[in-house]
Amino acid sequence: MDFSRCAVVKRTNATAHRLRETEFNSSSNLDDAALYYLLEEWALNPPGMNVKMFLIPPVVCLVAGVLIIPTILFVIFSRFSIRQETRYMLLGNALLADLIYLLFYTLSAALNTAHVHLPKEACVLLLFLLAVAYCGGLFTAAAMVSDTYIAILFPLRYIAIMPPSRTKKIIVLLWMYSGAFPGIFFLVLSSTHSFVPCVLEMCSVPVILILTLNGTDAVKLCFWLSTTVIILCLSLIFCCYVILYFKTKQSGIWESICSRASVTFLMHNTVLFFYFFPLLALFIESFFCINVVTRLKTGIWVSLTVCNVLMILPKVLFPFLYGLRYREISASLKSIVRRKHPHPVSPAPSPS
């Protein structure tokens, strides 16, 4: 690994510590060499306790996700009648992608907090898997909303439009796009030599994100294209929800604020908000960071908050606010619980 080289660089620049601190907390323009060194310095010597506090949200969300997501997946894949329905296949795919993301991101955050240095190849692979899992969950969420849109607006033709065989092909295509989309981004990073060894050894996602935003023009273009595609997916989800609301407004299902349709609509939009808001915050911070409006240190703290808190929350809220709303899944879970905890039956009274 290149950690020894990083340490040498750090020692040779120790005399300029005060100057680096000024640059790190200023909003003035930095050249590429200074920027790379400052980010490497942060990766090697981050603020101890403050950064460790950011490990709590991923760990808590992972524990909650591990408790509920495998249970829902077991219900979906163990019941033939459930796993043959399009909505449940897409739900299972989304939950699987979210669970993978929770596992790998918590692993990355734990390694970073423990100052465990990874080889460059291992960090790149971890980042790629995180990107694939995130795109898989987002694309599947968009497919789920599109499926609901088709089911409500074309109820008589729904079976012909979305049979189980076609749904399986769609899921395969979703994973292919989820792998190809970040794959292009990583190829651009590799070809432009934008990977910095010292930062990759710590494998800090927020630091790498800030470095990407201040990279070459090709890397910036890939980032903005990626952001555009993600926002388009979220806009598609939002537009489908709005159209469904106005199409079903005259049916009377929205009259009571406590009706099942109203509560489900509110929960779905809550999940959508938690998906959209972190990206919006990241988008605004990226704009400020690139245009040198905010300090570099502020950008890293914002990235830490977005990556370790805001982008993790939708992954653990999704199964609770979305998955458990399906009657078949909740009924199956209740039957499993009853089977594990049988109620004692009192003996019948003897005839007198």
XYZ file of C-alpha atoms in Angstrom:
352
model
C 0.000 0.000 0.000
C 0.980 3.670 -0.320
C 0.430 4.569 3.309
C 4.165 5.001 3.956
C 4.356 7.440 1.047
C 1.440 9.349 2.524
C 3.204 9.500 5.884
C 6.354 10.888 4.221
C 4.302 13.540 2.485
C 2.703 14.423 5.794
C 6.060 14.766 7.589
C 7.620 16.893 4.852
C 4.695 19.306 5.029
C 4.497 19.454 8.832
C 6.144 22.884 8.914
C 3.245 24.342 6.913
C 0.542 23.126 9.306
C -0.811 26.557 10.136
C -0.994 27.495 6.474
C -2.846 24.260 5.674
C -5.288 24.916 8.492
C -5.995 28.355 7.105
C -6.574 26.946 3.618
C -8.746 24.140 4.970
C -11.053 26.573 6.727
C -11.096 29.193 3.972
C -13.185 29.505 0.860
C -10.353 30.629 -1.414
C -9.422 28.705 -4.546
C -6.982 25.852 -4.070
C -4.905 24.210 -6.749
C -5.226 20.467 -7.302
C -2.099 19.551 -5.359
C -3.169 21.531 -2.285
C -6.694 20.155 -2.452
C -5.496 16.556 -2.735
C -3.114 17.008 0.170
C -5.745 18.599 2.415
C -8.185 15.764 1.744
C -5.455 13.192 2.366
C -4.663 14.952 5.634
C -8.333 14.698 6.633
C -8.449 11.024 5.665
C -5.327 10.235 7.685
C -6.145 12.392 10.722
C -9.885 13.061 10.959
C -11.378 14.590 14.148
C -11.686 11.590 16.461
C -14.887 11.638 18.505
C -16.907 13.806 16.114
C -16.406 11.418 13.201
C -17.049 8.357 15.380
C -20.479 9.740 16.260
C -21.419 9.418 12.588
C -20.977 5.642 12.853
C -24.024 5.351 15.156
C -26.765 5.982 12.518
C -25.490 3.341 10.033
C -25.106 0.737 12.794
C -28.576 1.416 14.233
C -30.187 1.361 10.774
C -28.324 -1.844 9.875
C -29.575 -3.590 13.015
C -33.152 -2.475 12.317
C -32.852 -3.504 8.667
C -31.415 -6.924 9.474
C -34.300 -7.554 11.857
C -37.101 -6.801 9.372
C -35.816 -7.061 5.768
C -34.822 -10.777 5.789
C -38.176 -11.604 7.398
C -40.116 -9.867 4.618
C -37.899 -11.469 1.979
C -38.562 -14.895 3.531
C -42.313 -14.286 3.353
C -42.113 -13.184 -0.278
C -39.939 -16.024 -1.552
C -41.481 -18.799 0.553
C -45.075 -18.222 -0.602
C -45.687 -19.179 -4.242
C -48.810 -17.021 -4.533
C -46.932 -13.973 -3.251
C -43.728 -14.304 -5.248
C -45.695 -14.676 -8.501
C -47.111 -11.150 -8.196
C -45.217 -8.310 -9.854
C -45.496 -5.871 -6.939
C -44.031 -8.371 -4.490
C -41.180 -9.355 -6.785
C -40.251 -5.700 -7.204
C -40.611 -5.109 -3.458
C -38.308 -8.037 -2.702
C -35.748 -6.744 -5.193
C -35.815 -3.258 -3.645
C -35.438 -4.653 -0.113
C -32.536 -6.860 -1.210
C -30.743 -3.862 -2.762
C -31.323 -1.781 0.378
C -30.003 -4.545 2.634
C -26.851 -4.873 0.509
C -26.347 -1.111 0.667
C -26.769 -1.058 4.458
C -24.276 -3.892 4.901
C -21.557 -2.447 2.676
C -21.947 1.161 3.796
C -21.831 0.232 7.485
C -18.729 -1.858 6.755
C -17.126 1.099 4.983
C -18.008 3.512 7.808
C -16.726 1.081 10.465
C -13.408 0.545 8.656
C -13.003 4.276 8.204
C -13.736 4.990 11.887
C -11.322 2.258 13.004
C -8.588 3.682 10.699
C -8.266 0.365 8.877
C -6.410 0.962 5.628
C -7.621 -0.960 2.587
C -5.775 -1.709 -0.640
C -6.797 0.552 -3.491
C -8.512 -2.301 -5.360
C -10.567 -3.330 -2.314
C -11.797 0.233 -1.754
C -12.730 0.688 -5.422
C -14.654 -2.615 -5.329
C -16.463 -1.557 -2.138
C -17.415 1.800 -3.639
C -18.619 0.095 -6.829
C -20.830 -2.334 -4.887
C -22.281 0.577 -2.905
C -23.105 2.416 -6.125
C -24.682 -0.689 -7.668
C -26.819 -1.348 -4.582
C -27.962 2.276 -4.368
C -28.868 2.435 -8.067
C -30.611 -0.950 -7.794
C -32.818 0.282 -4.963
C -33.606 3.595 -6.662
C -34.384 2.073 -10.085
C -36.561 -0.612 -8.473
C -38.468 2.032 -6.497
C -39.167 3.829 -9.778
C -40.312 0.526 -11.326
C -42.627 -0.128 -8.347
C -44.332 3.222 -8.737
C -44.664 2.664 -12.502
C -46.198 -0.746 -11.788
C -48.754 0.823 -9.416
C -49.497 3.471 -12.045
C -50.206 0.801 -14.688
C -52.289 -1.317 -12.278
C -54.582 1.590 -11.363
C -54.960 3.228 -14.777
C -55.127 0.025 -16.851
C -56.686 -2.587 -14.536
C -58.133 -4.750 -17.332
C -54.884 -4.922 -19.281
C -52.539 -5.119 -16.288
C -52.003 -8.904 -16.389
C -51.149 -8.733 -20.099
C -48.801 -5.777 -19.620
C -46.965 -7.035 -16.505
C -46.978 -10.854 -16.365
C -44.525 -12.532 -13.917
C -42.198 -13.601 -16.752
C -41.829 -10.005 -17.949
C -41.281 -8.797 -14.393
C -38.328 -11.169 -13.989
C -36.770 -9.796 -17.180
C -37.324 -6.245 -15.913
C -35.555 -7.081 -12.642
C -32.579 -8.494 -14.561
C -32.466 -5.335 -16.691
C -32.621 -3.167 -13.571
C -29.540 -4.881 -12.129
C -27.747 -4.626 -15.475
C -28.400 -0.887 -15.623
C -27.434 -0.588 -11.950
C -24.069 -2.170 -12.737
C -23.444 -0.379 -16.038
C -24.342 3.087 -14.783
C -21.718 3.349 -11.998
C -19.343 1.199 -14.069
C -19.030 3.990 -16.650
C -18.359 6.488 -13.873
C -15.620 4.326 -12.354
C -14.012 3.774 -15.768
C -13.811 7.546 -16.235
C -12.225 7.908 -12.794
C -9.714 5.190 -13.614
C -8.823 6.548 -17.040
C -8.308 10.083 -15.712
C -6.210 8.808 -12.759
C -8.483 10.631 -10.322
C -8.157 7.988 -7.593
C -5.909 9.288 -4.801
C -4.079 6.434 -2.973
C -4.082 8.033 0.481
C -7.803 8.750 0.389
C -8.624 5.314 -1.005
C -6.733 3.601 1.802
C -9.150 5.139 4.306
C -12.023 4.538 1.850
C -13.997 7.493 3.206
C -17.040 7.971 0.990
C -17.664 11.639 1.991
C -14.023 12.576 1.367
C -13.972 10.775 -1.985
C -17.199 12.546 -2.907
C -15.686 15.964 -2.203
C -12.583 14.962 -4.160
C -14.774 13.923 -7.099
C -16.526 17.301 -7.082
C -13.151 19.005 -7.360
C -11.700 16.598 -9.912
C -11.218 16.902 -13.653
C -13.886 18.194 -16.007
C -14.668 14.644 -17.164
C -15.220 13.500 -13.591
C -17.423 16.512 -12.838
C -19.436 15.812 -15.989
C -20.001 12.200 -14.900
C -21.082 13.375 -11.460
C -23.606 15.863 -12.815
C -24.943 13.311 -15.298
C -25.345 10.804 -12.465
C -27.131 13.392 -10.349
C -29.406 14.247 -13.284
C -30.378 10.605 -13.833
C -31.148 10.115 -10.129
C -33.251 13.289 -9.996
C -35.114 12.162 -13.143
C -35.940 8.842 -11.444
C -37.238 10.646 -8.377
C -39.194 13.091 -10.561
C -40.790 10.130 -12.356
C -41.850 8.649 -9.004
C -43.256 11.983 -7.826
C -45.148 12.635 -11.078
C -46.705 9.161 -10.991
C -47.909 9.752 -7.431
C -49.406 13.129 -8.373
C -51.174 11.690 -11.442
C -52.526 8.771 -9.403
C -53.858 11.189 -6.799
C -55.761 13.302 -9.312
C -56.988 10.253 -11.258
C -58.429 8.632 -8.125
C -59.613 11.822 -6.404
C -63.184 11.387 -7.636
C -63.429 7.791 -6.392
C -63.990 8.841 -2.774
C -60.982 7.028 -1.284
C -59.443 10.346 -0.150
C -62.472 11.652 1.761
C -61.222 10.479 5.154
C -57.742 11.567 6.187
C -57.388 8.282 8.105
C -58.421 6.088 5.166
C -56.022 3.378 4.055
C -55.389 5.127 0.731
C -54.566 8.444 2.436
C -52.217 6.846 4.965
C -50.497 4.754 2.274
C -50.099 7.820 0.047
C -48.620 9.786 2.961
C -46.180 6.990 3.826
C -45.041 6.568 0.231
C -44.417 10.300 -0.080
C -42.532 10.250 3.221
C -40.185 7.618 1.818
C -39.901 9.649 -1.402
C -39.011 12.756 0.622
C -36.246 10.901 2.465
C -34.895 9.686 -0.873
C -35.058 13.118 -2.493
C -33.961 15.451 0.315
C -30.415 14.005 0.809
C -29.739 14.273 -2.915
C -31.090 17.809 -2.971
C -28.838 18.761 -0.039
C -25.883 17.093 -1.747
C -26.700 18.848 -5.010
C -26.779 22.285 -3.348
C -23.607 21.628 -1.369
C -21.878 20.377 -4.531
C -22.787 23.583 -6.332
C -21.452 25.701 -3.470
C -18.316 23.589 -3.155
C -17.478 23.721 -6.854
C -18.056 27.477 -6.959
C -15.969 27.914 -3.765
C -18.823 29.476 -1.804
C -18.424 27.221 1.229
C -15.293 26.094 3.043
C -13.773 22.729 2.258
C -14.240 21.643 5.877
C -17.929 22.566 5.736
C -18.319 20.515 2.578
C -16.862 17.432 4.266
C -19.162 17.773 7.301
C -22.189 18.147 5.039
C -21.112 15.096 3.061
C -20.721 13.123 6.300
C -24.236 14.083 7.398
C -25.777 13.242 4.029
C -23.951 9.920 3.558
C -24.105 8.605 7.139
C -27.558 9.835 8.150
C -29.848 11.109 5.399
C -29.054 8.516 2.724
C -29.295 5.654 5.226
C -32.727 6.536 6.645
C -34.800 5.646 3.526
C -33.252 2.181 3.438
C -34.570 1.295 6.896
C -37.844 3.230 6.617
C -38.771 1.538 3.334
C -39.659 -1.907 4.762
C -41.590 -0.405 7.701
C -43.529 2.295 5.843
C -43.942 0.429 2.553
C -43.444 -3.321 2.857
C -45.582 -3.899 5.943
C -48.485 -2.000 4.354
C -49.243 -5.002 2.114
C -51.985 -7.075 3.705
C -50.596 -10.400 2.454
C -47.160 -9.749 3.944
C -48.473 -8.482 7.289
C -50.910 -11.428 7.516
C -48.123 -13.910 6.752
C -45.883 -12.344 9.386
C -48.681 -12.537 11.958
C -49.267 -16.206 11.153
C -45.535 -16.917 11.587
C -45.534 -15.160 14.969
C -48.605 -17.095 16.098
C -46.965 -20.357 15.077
C -43.849 -19.541 17.102
C -45.873 -18.489 20.154
C -48.895 -20.796 20.370
C -51.580 -19.694 22.799
C -52.382 -22.260 25.511
C -55.817 -23.785 25.102
C -57.726 -24.430 28.305
C -59.322 -27.894 28.536
C -63.024 -28.133 27.938
C -65.125 -28.490 31.125
C -66.170 -32.043 31.872
C -69.895 -32.741 31.366
C -71.799 -32.752 34.642
